[in-house]
Coordinates of C-alpha atoms in Angstrom, one line a residue:
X46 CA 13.7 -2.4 -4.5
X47 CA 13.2 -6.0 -6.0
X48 CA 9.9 -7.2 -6.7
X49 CA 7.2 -9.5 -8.9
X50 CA 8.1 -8.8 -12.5
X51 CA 5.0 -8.2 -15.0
X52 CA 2.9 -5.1 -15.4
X53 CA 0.0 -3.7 -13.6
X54 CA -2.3 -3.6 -16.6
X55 CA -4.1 0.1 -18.0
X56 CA -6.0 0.3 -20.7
X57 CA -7.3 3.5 -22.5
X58 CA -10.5 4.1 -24.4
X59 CA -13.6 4.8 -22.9
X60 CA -14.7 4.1 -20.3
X61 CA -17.2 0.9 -20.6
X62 CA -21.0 0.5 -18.8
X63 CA -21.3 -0.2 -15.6
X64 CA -21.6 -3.8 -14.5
X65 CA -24.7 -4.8 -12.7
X66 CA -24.6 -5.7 -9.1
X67 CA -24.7 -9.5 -7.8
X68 CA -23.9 -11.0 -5.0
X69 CA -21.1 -9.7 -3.0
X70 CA -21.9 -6.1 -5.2
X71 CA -22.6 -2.7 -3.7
X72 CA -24.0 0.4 -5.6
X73 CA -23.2 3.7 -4.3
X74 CA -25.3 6.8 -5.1
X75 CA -22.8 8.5 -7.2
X76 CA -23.3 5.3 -9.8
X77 CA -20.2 3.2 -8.9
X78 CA -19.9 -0.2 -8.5
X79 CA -18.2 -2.2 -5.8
X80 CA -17.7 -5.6 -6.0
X81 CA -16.1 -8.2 -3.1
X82 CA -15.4 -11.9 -3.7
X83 CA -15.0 -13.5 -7.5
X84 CA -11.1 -12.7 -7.6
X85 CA -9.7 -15.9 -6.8
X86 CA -7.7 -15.3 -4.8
X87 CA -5.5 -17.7 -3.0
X88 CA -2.3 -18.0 -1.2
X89 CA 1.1 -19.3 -2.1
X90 CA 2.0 -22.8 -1.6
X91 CA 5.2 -23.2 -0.3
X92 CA 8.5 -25.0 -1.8
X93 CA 5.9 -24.1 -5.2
X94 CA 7.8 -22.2 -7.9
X95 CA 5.4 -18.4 -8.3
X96 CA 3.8 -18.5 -11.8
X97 CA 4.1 -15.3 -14.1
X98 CA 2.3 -12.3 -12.8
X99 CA -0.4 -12.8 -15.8
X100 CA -1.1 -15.9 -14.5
X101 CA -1.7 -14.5 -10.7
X102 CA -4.7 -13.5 -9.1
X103 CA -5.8 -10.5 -9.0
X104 CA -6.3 -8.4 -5.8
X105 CA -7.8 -5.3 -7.3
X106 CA -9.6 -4.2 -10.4
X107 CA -10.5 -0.6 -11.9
X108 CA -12.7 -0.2 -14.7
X109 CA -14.2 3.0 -16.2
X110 CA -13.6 5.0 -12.7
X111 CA -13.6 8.4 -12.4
X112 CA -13.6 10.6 -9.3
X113 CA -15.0 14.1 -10.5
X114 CA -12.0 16.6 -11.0
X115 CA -9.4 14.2 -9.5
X116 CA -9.0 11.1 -11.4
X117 CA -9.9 9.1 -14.6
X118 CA -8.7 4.8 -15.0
X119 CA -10.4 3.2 -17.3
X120 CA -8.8 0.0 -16.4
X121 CA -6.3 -0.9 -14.1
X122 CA -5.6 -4.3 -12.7
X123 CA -3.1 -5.0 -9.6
X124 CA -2.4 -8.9 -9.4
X125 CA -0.8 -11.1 -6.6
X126 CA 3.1 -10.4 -5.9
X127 CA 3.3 -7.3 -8.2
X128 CA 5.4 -4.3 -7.2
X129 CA 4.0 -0.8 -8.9
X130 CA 5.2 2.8 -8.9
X131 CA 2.7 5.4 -8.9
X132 CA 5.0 9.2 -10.4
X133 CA 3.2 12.6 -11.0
X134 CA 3.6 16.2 -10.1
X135 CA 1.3 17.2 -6.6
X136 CA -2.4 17.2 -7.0
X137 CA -1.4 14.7 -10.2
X138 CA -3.9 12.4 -8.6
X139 CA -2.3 9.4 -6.9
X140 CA -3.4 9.9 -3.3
X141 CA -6.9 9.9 -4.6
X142 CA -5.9 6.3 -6.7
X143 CA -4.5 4.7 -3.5
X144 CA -7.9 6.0 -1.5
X145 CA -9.9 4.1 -3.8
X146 CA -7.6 0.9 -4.3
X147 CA -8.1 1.0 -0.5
X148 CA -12.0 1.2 -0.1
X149 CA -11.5 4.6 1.6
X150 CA -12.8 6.7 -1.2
X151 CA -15.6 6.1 -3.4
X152 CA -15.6 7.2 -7.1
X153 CA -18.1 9.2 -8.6
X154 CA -18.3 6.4 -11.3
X155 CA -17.0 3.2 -12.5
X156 CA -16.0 -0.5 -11.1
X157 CA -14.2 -1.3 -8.4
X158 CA -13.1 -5.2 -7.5
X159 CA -11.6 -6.7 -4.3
X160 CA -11.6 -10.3 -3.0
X161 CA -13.7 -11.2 -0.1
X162 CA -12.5 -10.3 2.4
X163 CA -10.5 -7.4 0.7
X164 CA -7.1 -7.6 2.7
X165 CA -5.3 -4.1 2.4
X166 CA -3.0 -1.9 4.2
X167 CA -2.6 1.3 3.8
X168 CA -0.1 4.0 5.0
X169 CA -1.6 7.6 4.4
X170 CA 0.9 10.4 3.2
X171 CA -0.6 12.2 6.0
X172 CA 0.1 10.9 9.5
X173 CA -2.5 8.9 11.8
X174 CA -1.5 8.2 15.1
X175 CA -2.2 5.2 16.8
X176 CA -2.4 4.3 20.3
X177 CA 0.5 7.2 22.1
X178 CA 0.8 5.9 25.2
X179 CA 2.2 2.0 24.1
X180 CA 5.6 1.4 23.5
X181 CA 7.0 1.3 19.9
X182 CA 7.1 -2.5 20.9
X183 CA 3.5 -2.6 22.2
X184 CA 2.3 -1.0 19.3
X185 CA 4.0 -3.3 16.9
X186 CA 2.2 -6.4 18.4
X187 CA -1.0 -4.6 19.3
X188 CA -3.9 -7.3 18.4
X189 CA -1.3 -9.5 17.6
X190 CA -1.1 -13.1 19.3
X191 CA 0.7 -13.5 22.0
X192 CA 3.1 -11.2 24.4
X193 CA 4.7 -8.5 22.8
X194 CA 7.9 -9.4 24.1
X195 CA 7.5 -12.1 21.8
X196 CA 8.0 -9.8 18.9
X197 CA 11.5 -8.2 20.0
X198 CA 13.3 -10.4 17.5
X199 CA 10.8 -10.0 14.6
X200 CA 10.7 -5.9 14.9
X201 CA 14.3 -5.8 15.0
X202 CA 15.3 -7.9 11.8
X203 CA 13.1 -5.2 10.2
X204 CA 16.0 -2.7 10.5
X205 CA 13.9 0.1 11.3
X206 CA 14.1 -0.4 15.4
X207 CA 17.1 -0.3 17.7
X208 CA 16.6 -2.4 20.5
X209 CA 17.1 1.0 22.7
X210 CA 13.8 2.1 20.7
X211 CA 11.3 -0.5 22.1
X212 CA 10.6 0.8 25.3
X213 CA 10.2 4.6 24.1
X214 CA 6.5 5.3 24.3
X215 CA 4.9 6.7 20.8
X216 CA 4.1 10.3 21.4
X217 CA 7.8 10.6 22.0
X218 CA 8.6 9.1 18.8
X219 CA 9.5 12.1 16.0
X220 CA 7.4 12.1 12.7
X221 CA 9.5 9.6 11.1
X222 CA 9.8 7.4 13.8
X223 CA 6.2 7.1 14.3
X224 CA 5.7 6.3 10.4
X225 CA 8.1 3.3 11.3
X226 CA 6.1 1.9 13.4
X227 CA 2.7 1.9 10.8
X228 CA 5.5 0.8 8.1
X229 CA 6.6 -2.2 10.3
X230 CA 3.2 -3.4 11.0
X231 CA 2.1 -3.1 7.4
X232 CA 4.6 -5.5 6.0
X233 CA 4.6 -7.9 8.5
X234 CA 0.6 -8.0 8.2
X235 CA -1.5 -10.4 6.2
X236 CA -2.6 -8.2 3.6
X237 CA -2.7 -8.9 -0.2
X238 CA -2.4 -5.3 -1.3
X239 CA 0.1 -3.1 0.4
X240 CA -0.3 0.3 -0.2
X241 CA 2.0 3.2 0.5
X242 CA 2.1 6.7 0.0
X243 CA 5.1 8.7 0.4
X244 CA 6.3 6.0 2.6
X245 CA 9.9 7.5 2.8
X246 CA 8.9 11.1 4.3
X247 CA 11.4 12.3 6.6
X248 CA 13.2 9.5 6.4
X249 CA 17.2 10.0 5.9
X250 CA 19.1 7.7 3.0
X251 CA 20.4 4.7 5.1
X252 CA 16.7 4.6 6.3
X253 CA 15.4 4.1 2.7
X254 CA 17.7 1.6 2.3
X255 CA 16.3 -0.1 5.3
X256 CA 12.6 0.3 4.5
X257 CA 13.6 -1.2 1.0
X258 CA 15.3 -4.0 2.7
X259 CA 12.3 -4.6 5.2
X260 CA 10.0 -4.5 1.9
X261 CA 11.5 -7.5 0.7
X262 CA 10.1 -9.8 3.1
X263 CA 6.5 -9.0 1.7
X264 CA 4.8 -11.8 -0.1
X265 CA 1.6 -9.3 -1.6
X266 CA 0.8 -6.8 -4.4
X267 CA 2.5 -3.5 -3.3
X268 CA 1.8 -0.2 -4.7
X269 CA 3.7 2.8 -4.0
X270 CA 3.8 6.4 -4.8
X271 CA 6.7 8.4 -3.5
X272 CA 9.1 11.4 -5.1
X273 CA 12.1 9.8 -3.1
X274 CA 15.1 9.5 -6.0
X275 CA 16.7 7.1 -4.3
X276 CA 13.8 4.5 -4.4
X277 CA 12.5 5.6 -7.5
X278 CA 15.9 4.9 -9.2
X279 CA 16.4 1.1 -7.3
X280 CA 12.5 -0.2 -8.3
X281 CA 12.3 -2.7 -10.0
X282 CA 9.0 -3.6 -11.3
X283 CA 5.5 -1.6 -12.9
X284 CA 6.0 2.0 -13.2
X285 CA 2.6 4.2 -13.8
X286 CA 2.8 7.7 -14.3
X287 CA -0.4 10.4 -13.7
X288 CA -0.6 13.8 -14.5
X289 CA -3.8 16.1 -14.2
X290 CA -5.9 12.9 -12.8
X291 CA -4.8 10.6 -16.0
X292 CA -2.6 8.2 -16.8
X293 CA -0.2 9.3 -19.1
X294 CA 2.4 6.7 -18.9
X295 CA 3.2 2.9 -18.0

């Protein structure tokens, strides 16, 4: 998988005081921090040439955040463009890490920064299905503008589709299947952080190829965990390793 060189940045030692809330800042009762907006955050210009990563913006921030028994970053910064593996063992941690890059999950403690308005996709390891009765095709361009037939072409150069596919309704679609449909409306969305876990489940080889080759056409920060040797060994950008909730390895 090709990607935005540069590291995600983690940094060890303890974990530093809470910042206080301003505007756009939301305390939880555990003692954590959310903040929204300050990130700078801006898109591409086109025909411009894409600075270095360090000099990118960044689209999430962790400091000091622990969730009790699960997790412990004491810093962790994504920026714009960036591609980053997330290894470990099960229960190592990073289901938990992309719950709380996502918003989904609130730490017991610790900073969390997105831009306003936090732009992120995420595909859960475990499956969430959307909306049975459409066709793969009407659920691709669901609250989309426009007529779905309008996205035929678009699905299609994803290489996850056959055009035979389009008409078959969702809750005849097999597991794998149906994560191709939440795959091909994640990259094709307008998100700044992308993040996927276990994306390649059931999935056979040529289709990790395609998913690969569908993931180039994404413009954001991407983070993904996944025990697949075929991607792991074609990724080419951040790799972060966890083990027992920590980072033991970048």
């Amino acid at each position: 998988m090709s990607g935005g060189g540069g590291p995600a940045r983690v940094s060890g030692g303890a974990a530093p005081a809470l910042v206080a809330g301003g505007s756009g800042s939301e305390h939880s009762a555990s003692g954590a921090v959310w903040e929204r907006g300050g990130l700078g955050l801006s898109e591409p210009s086109a025909g411009v040439a894409v600075p270095p990563t360090g000099d990118r913006a960044v689209v999430a921030e962790l400091v000091g955040v622990r969730v009790e028994g699960r997790l412990v970053v004491p810093r962790l910064e994504v920026r714009q463009g960036e591609r980053v593996l997330v290894t470990g063992h099960n229960g190592a941690g990073k289901s938990t890490l992309m719950q709380v890059l996502a918003g989904e999950l609130v730490p017991s403690s610790g900073t969390v920064r997105l831009p306003e308005p936090a732009r992120v996709g995420h595909l859960r390891q475990h499956e969430w299905l959307a909306r049975p009765y459409e066709t793969v095709l009407g659920a691709y361009a669901y609250g989309r503008e426009g007529a779905a037939e309008e996205y035929v072409e678009e699905l299609l150069s994803l290489g996850l589709f056959r055009p035979a596919d389009l008409m078959v309704q969702v809750a005849d679609l097999s597991y794998g299947q149906r994560r191709r449909v939440e795959l091909a409306r994640l990259v094709t969305a307008p998100v700044d952080l992308l993040l996927l876990d276990e994306p390649t489940n059931h999935f056979s080889p040529a289709l990790v190829e395609q998913l690969e080759e569908a993931l180039t056409v994404f413009q954001g920060a991407l983070v993904v965990v996944t025990h697949d040797r075929r991607m792991r060994a074609g990724f080419a950008g951040t790799r972060l390793e966890l083990s027992e909730g920590q980072v033991v390895r970048r």
